[in-house]
Amino acid sequence: ETGVTQTPRHLVMGMTNKKSLKCEQHLGHNAMYWYKQSAKKPLELMFVYSLEERVENNSVPSRFSPECPNSSHLFLHLHTLQPEDSALYLCASSQDLFDGYTFGSGTRLTVV
Amino acid sequence: AQKVTQAQTEISVVEKEDVTLDCVYETRDTTYYLFWYKQPPSGELVFLIRRNSFDEQNEISGRYSWNFQKSTSSFNFTITASQVVDSAVYFCARQGGSEKLVFGKGTKLTVNP
């Protein structure tokens, strides 16, 4: 148990589906993040939330839509994805924006 | 983004060997933080260490040690007497200025029995 829980662990979806990834942290952290990890590429920061407000959006396509309803939960809503979006999506949290991050185990997404 | 370079893509060693993973970073910031994370096959990134730019003291934690050299912008990680359980992908990362955590591409370490 890492303190950051991601569900589901694995997800296969068609290009026309809509699905959501969930991240939950019970560490009392104020910042949460979504990262994308593709094969043979560095981890890419997608979104950053601090105190439930989005503070960074790194040119991510609109087919990815984050939501942070409270400081413990972070969602990534997915719709009309492409096969190249297949990757491991990692959620992380930190006490503040310049503290060490605690990562979840990730959701392995396959778009078919 | 200011890059983090891990030149070694894959390293393979035999158990009990020492192994050093290299990390070189770019920075224009005076204050920044450097990290190492371990990613075992299960997928989660496990935090190993965080150093700030003002603390160049080398650190040792059990079989792990880190060598921070500001003059060469390097933050290398050494595992002494490696074990099979050390097999994982190791990521070096940097955070500073207005940038959030930026990762290198990772080094895949395989420790063979």
PDB file of C-alpha atoms in Angstrom:
ATOM      1  CA  GLU A   1       0.000   0.000   0.000  1.00  0.00           C
ATOM      2  CA  THR A   2       1.731   3.143  -1.213  1.00  0.00           C
ATOM      3  CA  GLY A   3      -0.763   5.671   0.103  1.00  0.00           C
ATOM      4  CA  VAL A   4      -1.832   6.526  -3.436  1.00  0.00           C
ATOM      5  CA  THR A   5      -4.364   4.139  -4.922  1.00  0.00           C
ATOM      6  CA  GLN A   6      -5.231   3.992  -8.598  1.00  0.00           C
ATOM      7  CA  THR A   7      -8.124   2.140 -10.190  1.00  0.00           C
ATOM      8  CA  PRO A   8      -8.469   0.270 -12.376  1.00  0.00           C
ATOM      9  CA  ARG A   9      -5.041  -1.375 -12.650  1.00  0.00           C
ATOM     10  CA  HIS A  10      -5.708  -2.366 -16.248  1.00  0.00           C
ATOM     11  CA  LEU A  11      -8.132  -0.941 -18.795  1.00  0.00           C
ATOM     12  CA  VAL A  12      -8.831  -1.856 -22.392  1.00  0.00           C
ATOM     13  CA  MET A  13     -11.076   0.516 -24.279  1.00  0.00           C
ATOM     14  CA  GLY A  14     -12.201   1.137 -27.817  1.00  0.00           C
ATOM     15  CA  MET A  15     -11.597   4.433 -29.544  1.00  0.00           C
ATOM     16  CA  THR A  16     -15.230   5.472 -29.167  1.00  0.00           C
ATOM     17  CA  ASN A  17     -15.548   4.603 -25.474  1.00  0.00           C
ATOM     18  CA  LYS A  18     -15.644   6.951 -22.515  1.00  0.00           C
ATOM     19  CA  LYS A  19     -13.916   5.834 -19.355  1.00  0.00           C
ATOM     20  CA  SER A  20     -12.372   7.386 -16.245  1.00  0.00           C
ATOM     21  CA  LEU A  21      -9.254   6.688 -14.263  1.00  0.00           C
ATOM     22  CA  LYS A  22      -9.407   7.248 -10.525  1.00  0.00           C
ATOM     23  CA  CYS A  23      -6.714   8.239  -8.074  1.00  0.00           C
ATOM     24  CA  GLU A  24      -7.094   8.504  -4.321  1.00  0.00           C
ATOM     25  CA  GLN A  25      -4.587   9.564  -1.691  1.00  0.00           C
ATOM     26  CA  HIS A  26      -4.896   9.362   2.074  1.00  0.00           C
ATOM     27  CA  LEU A  27      -1.665  11.142   2.893  1.00  0.00           C
ATOM     28  CA  GLY A  28      -3.100  14.588   3.504  1.00  0.00           C
ATOM     29  CA  HIS A  29      -1.176  15.940   0.525  1.00  0.00           C
ATOM     30  CA  ASN A  30      -2.188  19.177  -1.157  1.00  0.00           C
ATOM     31  CA  ALA A  31      -0.941  18.551  -4.691  1.00  0.00           C
ATOM     32  CA  MET A  32      -1.819  15.799  -7.153  1.00  0.00           C
ATOM     33  CA  TYR A  33      -0.470  14.952 -10.588  1.00  0.00           C
ATOM     34  CA  TRP A  34      -1.131  12.846 -13.663  1.00  0.00           C
ATOM     35  CA  TYR A  35       1.846  11.450 -15.564  1.00  0.00           C
ATOM     36  CA  LYS A  36       1.905   9.405 -18.769  1.00  0.00           C
ATOM     37  CA  GLN A  37       4.558   6.739 -19.255  1.00  0.00           C
ATOM     38  CA  SER A  38       4.904   5.417 -22.792  1.00  0.00           C
ATOM     39  CA  ALA A  39       7.396   2.816 -23.929  1.00  0.00           C
ATOM     40  CA  LYS A  40      10.880   4.240 -24.438  1.00  0.00           C
ATOM     41  CA  LYS A  41       9.839   7.800 -23.584  1.00  0.00           C
ATOM     42  CA  PRO A  42      10.437   9.849 -20.459  1.00  0.00           C
ATOM     43  CA  LEU A  43       7.610  10.223 -18.016  1.00  0.00           C
ATOM     44  CA  GLU A  44       5.451  13.091 -19.235  1.00  0.00           C
ATOM     45  CA  LEU A  45       3.690  15.403 -16.837  1.00  0.00           C
ATOM     46  CA  MET A  46       0.097  15.906 -17.956  1.00  0.00           C
ATOM     47  CA  PHE A  47      -1.730  17.826 -15.233  1.00  0.00           C
ATOM     48  CA  VAL A  48      -1.011  19.346 -11.836  1.00  0.00           C
ATOM     49  CA  TYR A  49      -3.539  20.253  -9.181  1.00  0.00           C
ATOM     50  CA  SER A  50      -2.730  22.216  -6.076  1.00  0.00           C
ATOM     51  CA  LEU A  51      -5.419  22.643  -3.445  1.00  0.00           C
ATOM     52  CA  GLU A  52      -7.952  21.358  -5.978  1.00  0.00           C
ATOM     53  CA  GLU A  53      -7.063  23.991  -8.561  1.00  0.00           C
ATOM     54  CA  ARG A  54      -5.398  23.098 -11.834  1.00  0.00           C
ATOM     55  CA  VAL A  55      -2.041  24.846 -11.926  1.00  0.00           C
ATOM     56  CA  GLU A  56      -0.512  23.211 -14.968  1.00  0.00           C
ATOM     57  CA  ASN A  57      -1.742  21.648 -18.177  1.00  0.00           C
ATOM     58  CA  ASN A  58       1.084  20.594 -20.444  1.00  0.00           C
ATOM     59  CA  SER A  59      -0.496  20.812 -23.896  1.00  0.00           C
ATOM     60  CA  VAL A  60      -2.480  17.661 -23.373  1.00  0.00           C
ATOM     61  CA  PRO A  61      -5.135  16.867 -26.019  1.00  0.00           C
ATOM     62  CA  SER A  62      -8.693  17.661 -24.992  1.00  0.00           C
ATOM     63  CA  ARG A  63      -9.632  13.979 -25.177  1.00  0.00           C
ATOM     64  CA  PHE A  64      -8.024  13.842 -21.711  1.00  0.00           C
ATOM     65  CA  SER A  65     -10.027  15.753 -19.118  1.00  0.00           C
ATOM     66  CA  PRO A  66      -8.914  15.918 -15.468  1.00  0.00           C
ATOM     67  CA  GLU A  67     -11.126  16.506 -12.482  1.00  0.00           C
ATOM     68  CA  CYS A  68     -10.160  17.137  -8.863  1.00  0.00           C
ATOM     69  CA  PRO A  69     -13.324  17.252  -6.733  1.00  0.00           C
ATOM     70  CA  ASN A  70     -11.368  17.424  -3.463  1.00  0.00           C
ATOM     71  CA  SER A  71      -7.794  17.195  -2.256  1.00  0.00           C
ATOM     72  CA  SER A  72      -7.955  13.404  -1.890  1.00  0.00           C
ATOM     73  CA  HIS A  73      -9.324  12.471  -5.293  1.00  0.00           C
ATOM     74  CA  LEU A  74      -8.194  12.982  -8.848  1.00  0.00           C
ATOM     75  CA  PHE A  75      -9.831  11.671 -11.988  1.00  0.00           C
ATOM     76  CA  LEU A  76      -8.776  11.477 -15.597  1.00  0.00           C
ATOM     77  CA  HIS A  77     -11.741  11.280 -17.948  1.00  0.00           C
ATOM     78  CA  LEU A  78     -11.018   9.695 -21.307  1.00  0.00           C
ATOM     79  CA  HIS A  79     -13.004   9.913 -24.527  1.00  0.00           C
ATOM     80  CA  THR A  80     -12.340   9.134 -28.182  1.00  0.00           C
ATOM     81  CA  LEU A  81      -8.768   8.072 -27.506  1.00  0.00           C
ATOM     82  CA  GLN A  82      -6.257   6.968 -30.108  1.00  0.00           C
ATOM     83  CA  PRO A  83      -4.106   3.819 -30.081  1.00  0.00           C
ATOM     84  CA  GLU A  84      -1.022   5.970 -29.394  1.00  0.00           C
ATOM     85  CA  ASP A  85      -2.625   6.940 -26.074  1.00  0.00           C
ATOM     86  CA  SER A  86      -1.951   3.415 -24.838  1.00  0.00           C
ATOM     87  CA  ALA A  87       0.425   3.816 -21.909  1.00  0.00           C
ATOM     88  CA  LEU A  88       0.822   3.531 -18.160  1.00  0.00           C
ATOM     89  CA  TYR A  89      -0.911   6.457 -16.459  1.00  0.00           C
ATOM     90  CA  LEU A  90       0.556   7.299 -13.102  1.00  0.00           C
ATOM     91  CA  CYS A  91      -0.965   9.441 -10.405  1.00  0.00           C
ATOM     92  CA  ALA A  92       1.166  11.091  -7.749  1.00  0.00           C
ATOM     93  CA  SER A  93       0.693  13.357  -4.775  1.00  0.00           C
ATOM     94  CA  SER A  94       2.929  15.580  -2.689  1.00  0.00           C
ATOM     95  CA  GLN A  95       2.599  17.738   0.389  1.00  0.00           C
ATOM     96  CA  ASP A  96       3.313  20.821  -1.675  1.00  0.00           C
ATOM     97  CA  LEU A  97       4.523  21.540  -5.188  1.00  0.00           C
ATOM     98  CA  PHE A  98       8.221  21.145  -4.300  1.00  0.00           C
ATOM     99  CA  ASP A  99       8.100  18.120  -2.073  1.00  0.00           C
ATOM    100  CA  GLY A 100       8.903  14.500  -2.969  1.00  0.00           C
ATOM    101  CA  TYR A 101       6.108  12.748  -4.832  1.00  0.00           C
ATOM    102  CA  THR A 102       4.350   9.551  -3.805  1.00  0.00           C
ATOM    103  CA  PHE A 103       3.213   7.578  -6.824  1.00  0.00           C
ATOM    104  CA  GLY A 104       0.426   5.109  -7.299  1.00  0.00           C
ATOM    105  CA  SER A 105       0.869   1.796  -9.105  1.00  0.00           C
ATOM    106  CA  GLY A 106      -0.591   3.176 -12.288  1.00  0.00           C
ATOM    107  CA  THR A 107      -3.333   2.193 -14.717  1.00  0.00           C
ATOM    108  CA  ARG A 108      -2.158   0.276 -17.769  1.00  0.00           C
ATOM    109  CA  LEU A 109      -4.357   1.589 -20.571  1.00  0.00           C
ATOM    110  CA  THR A 110      -4.707  -0.124 -23.933  1.00  0.00           C
ATOM    111  CA  VAL A 111      -6.710   1.589 -26.670  1.00  0.00           C
ATOM    112  CA  VAL A 112      -7.895  -0.746 -29.405  1.00  0.00           C
TER     113      VAL A 112
ATOM    114  CA  ALA B   1      12.183  21.980 -19.994  1.00  0.00           C
ATOM    115  CA  GLN B   2      15.634  21.531 -18.534  1.00  0.00           C
ATOM    116  CA  LYS B   3      16.654  17.999 -19.367  1.00  0.00           C
ATOM    117  CA  VAL B   4      17.716  15.092 -17.213  1.00  0.00           C
ATOM    118  CA  THR B   5      19.929  12.604 -19.022  1.00  0.00           C
ATOM    119  CA  GLN B   6      20.441   9.011 -18.058  1.00  0.00           C
ATOM    120  CA  ALA B   7      22.849   7.797 -20.686  1.00  0.00           C
ATOM    121  CA  GLN B   8      22.670   4.144 -19.686  1.00  0.00           C
ATOM    122  CA  THR B   9      19.545   2.599 -21.132  1.00  0.00           C
ATOM    123  CA  GLU B  10      20.140  -0.874 -19.746  1.00  0.00           C
ATOM    124  CA  ILE B  11      22.681  -2.390 -17.374  1.00  0.00           C
ATOM    125  CA  SER B  12      23.091  -6.044 -16.547  1.00  0.00           C
ATOM    126  CA  VAL B  13      25.202  -7.254 -13.622  1.00  0.00           C
ATOM    127  CA  VAL B  14      25.712 -10.403 -11.640  1.00  0.00           C
ATOM    128  CA  GLU B  15      24.571 -10.511  -8.044  1.00  0.00           C
ATOM    129  CA  LYS B  16      27.010  -9.000  -5.518  1.00  0.00           C
ATOM    130  CA  GLU B  17      28.578  -6.698  -8.081  1.00  0.00           C
ATOM    131  CA  ASP B  18      28.553  -2.965  -7.446  1.00  0.00           C
ATOM    132  CA  VAL B  19      26.770  -0.864 -10.053  1.00  0.00           C
ATOM    133  CA  THR B  20      26.598   2.876 -10.657  1.00  0.00           C
ATOM    134  CA  LEU B  21      23.727   4.550 -12.472  1.00  0.00           C
ATOM    135  CA  ASP B  22      24.595   7.889 -14.033  1.00  0.00           C
ATOM    136  CA  CYS B  23      22.475  11.016 -14.068  1.00  0.00           C
ATOM    137  CA  VAL B  24      23.345  14.378 -15.591  1.00  0.00           C
ATOM    138  CA  TYR B  25      20.982  17.321 -15.446  1.00  0.00           C
ATOM    139  CA  GLU B  26      20.596  20.766 -16.946  1.00  0.00           C
ATOM    140  CA  THR B  27      19.721  23.700 -14.751  1.00  0.00           C
ATOM    141  CA  ARG B  28      19.415  27.452 -14.890  1.00  0.00           C
ATOM    142  CA  ASP B  29      18.085  27.611 -11.351  1.00  0.00           C
ATOM    143  CA  THR B  30      20.009  28.363  -8.194  1.00  0.00           C
ATOM    144  CA  THR B  31      17.676  26.280  -6.096  1.00  0.00           C
ATOM    145  CA  TYR B  32      16.558  22.911  -7.318  1.00  0.00           C
ATOM    146  CA  TYR B  33      15.941  19.386  -6.107  1.00  0.00           C
ATOM    147  CA  LEU B  34      17.188  16.079  -7.416  1.00  0.00           C
ATOM    148  CA  PHE B  35      15.489  12.732  -6.960  1.00  0.00           C
ATOM    149  CA  TRP B  36      15.930   9.055  -7.636  1.00  0.00           C
ATOM    150  CA  TYR B  37      12.953   6.732  -8.040  1.00  0.00           C
ATOM    151  CA  LYS B  38      12.792   2.978  -8.485  1.00  0.00           C
ATOM    152  CA  GLN B  39      10.136   1.351 -10.678  1.00  0.00           C
ATOM    153  CA  PRO B  40       9.855  -2.392 -10.104  1.00  0.00           C
ATOM    154  CA  PRO B  41       7.863  -4.572 -12.540  1.00  0.00           C
ATOM    155  CA  SER B  42       4.695  -3.891 -10.557  1.00  0.00           C
ATOM    156  CA  GLY B  43       4.718  -0.349 -11.956  1.00  0.00           C
ATOM    157  CA  GLU B  44       4.663   2.045  -9.047  1.00  0.00           C
ATOM    158  CA  LEU B  45       7.460   4.563  -8.687  1.00  0.00           C
ATOM    159  CA  VAL B  46       9.160   4.212  -5.318  1.00  0.00           C
ATOM    160  CA  PHE B  47      10.835   7.315  -3.914  1.00  0.00           C
ATOM    161  CA  LEU B  48      14.476   6.706  -2.953  1.00  0.00           C
ATOM    162  CA  ILE B  49      16.051  10.081  -2.262  1.00  0.00           C
ATOM    163  CA  ARG B  50      15.612  13.837  -2.557  1.00  0.00           C
ATOM    164  CA  ARG B  51      18.557  16.255  -2.416  1.00  0.00           C
ATOM    165  CA  ASN B  52      18.525  20.020  -2.623  1.00  0.00           C
ATOM    166  CA  SER B  53      21.067  21.964  -4.609  1.00  0.00           C
ATOM    167  CA  PHE B  54      22.736  23.423  -1.538  1.00  0.00           C
ATOM    168  CA  ASP B  55      23.599  20.088  -0.012  1.00  0.00           C
ATOM    169  CA  GLU B  56      26.465  18.414  -1.845  1.00  0.00           C
ATOM    170  CA  GLN B  57      27.231  15.902   0.844  1.00  0.00           C
ATOM    171  CA  ASN B  58      27.206  12.375  -0.402  1.00  0.00           C
ATOM    172  CA  GLU B  59      24.606  10.169   1.178  1.00  0.00           C
ATOM    173  CA  ILE B  60      24.620   6.512   2.094  1.00  0.00           C
ATOM    174  CA  SER B  61      21.587   4.448   2.983  1.00  0.00           C
ATOM    175  CA  GLY B  62      22.389   0.791   3.453  1.00  0.00           C
ATOM    176  CA  ARG B  63      23.640  -0.548   0.122  1.00  0.00           C
ATOM    177  CA  TYR B  64      22.614   2.648  -1.682  1.00  0.00           C
ATOM    178  CA  SER B  65      24.798   5.713  -2.037  1.00  0.00           C
ATOM    179  CA  TRP B  66      24.518   8.918  -3.999  1.00  0.00           C
ATOM    180  CA  ASN B  67      27.241  11.186  -5.325  1.00  0.00           C
ATOM    181  CA  PHE B  68      26.115  14.753  -6.031  1.00  0.00           C
ATOM    182  CA  GLN B  69      28.638  16.840  -7.994  1.00  0.00           C
ATOM    183  CA  LYS B  70      27.388  20.331  -8.791  1.00  0.00           C
ATOM    184  CA  SER B  71      30.500  21.120 -10.815  1.00  0.00           C
ATOM    185  CA  THR B  72      29.579  18.446 -13.341  1.00  0.00           C
ATOM    186  CA  SER B  73      25.787  18.644 -12.830  1.00  0.00           C
ATOM    187  CA  SER B  74      25.701  14.978 -11.940  1.00  0.00           C
ATOM    188  CA  PHE B  75      23.828  12.973  -9.343  1.00  0.00           C
ATOM    189  CA  ASN B  76      24.981   9.368  -9.630  1.00  0.00           C
ATOM    190  CA  PHE B  77      23.533   6.419  -7.752  1.00  0.00           C
ATOM    191  CA  THR B  78      25.555   3.397  -6.654  1.00  0.00           C
ATOM    192  CA  ILE B  79      24.205   0.090  -5.447  1.00  0.00           C
ATOM    193  CA  THR B  80      26.775  -1.936  -3.541  1.00  0.00           C
ATOM    194  CA  ALA B  81      26.618  -5.727  -3.511  1.00  0.00           C
ATOM    195  CA  SER B  82      23.620  -5.792  -5.832  1.00  0.00           C
ATOM    196  CA  GLN B  83      20.795  -8.265  -5.306  1.00  0.00           C
ATOM    197  CA  VAL B  84      18.217  -9.751  -7.639  1.00  0.00           C
ATOM    198  CA  VAL B  85      15.527  -7.660  -5.909  1.00  0.00           C
ATOM    199  CA  ASP B  86      17.319  -4.535  -7.105  1.00  0.00           C
ATOM    200  CA  SER B  87      16.225  -5.341 -10.655  1.00  0.00           C
ATOM    201  CA  ALA B  88      14.029  -2.447 -11.761  1.00  0.00           C
ATOM    202  CA  VAL B  89      14.005   0.697 -13.832  1.00  0.00           C
ATOM    203  CA  TYR B  90      15.613   3.596 -12.002  1.00  0.00           C
ATOM    204  CA  PHE B  91      14.684   7.180 -12.766  1.00  0.00           C
ATOM    205  CA  CYS B  92      16.571  10.317 -11.955  1.00  0.00           C
ATOM    206  CA  ALA B  93      14.502  13.507 -11.775  1.00  0.00           C
ATOM    207  CA  ARG B  94      14.924  17.201 -11.252  1.00  0.00           C
ATOM    208  CA  GLN B  95      12.595  19.876  -9.916  1.00  0.00           C
ATOM    209  CA  GLY B  96      13.279  23.568  -9.687  1.00  0.00           C
ATOM    210  CA  GLY B  97      12.202  27.079 -10.562  1.00  0.00           C
ATOM    211  CA  SER B  98       8.729  26.925 -12.020  1.00  0.00           C
ATOM    212  CA  GLU B  99       9.172  23.404 -13.330  1.00  0.00           C
ATOM    213  CA  LYS B 100       7.553  20.402 -11.765  1.00  0.00           C
ATOM    214  CA  LEU B 101       9.326  17.071 -11.586  1.00  0.00           C
ATOM    215  CA  VAL B 102      11.134  16.271 -14.842  1.00  0.00           C
ATOM    216  CA  PHE B 103      12.355  12.721 -15.295  1.00  0.00           C
ATOM    217  CA  GLY B 104      15.162  11.144 -17.243  1.00  0.00           C
ATOM    218  CA  LYS B 105      14.352   8.232 -19.543  1.00  0.00           C
ATOM    219  CA  GLY B 106      15.366   5.719 -16.916  1.00  0.00           C
ATOM    220  CA  THR B 107      17.979   2.973 -16.658  1.00  0.00           C
ATOM    221  CA  LYS B 108      16.814  -0.612 -16.631  1.00  0.00           C
ATOM    222  CA  LEU B 109      18.930  -2.601 -14.189  1.00  0.00           C
ATOM    223  CA  THR B 110      18.927  -6.389 -14.331  1.00  0.00           C
ATOM    224  CA  VAL B 111      20.709  -8.239 -11.566  1.00  0.00           C
ATOM    225  CA  ASN B 112      21.297 -11.867 -12.470  1.00  0.00           C
ATOM    226  CA  PRO B 113      21.735 -14.580  -9.848  1.00  0.00           C
TER     227      PRO B 113
END
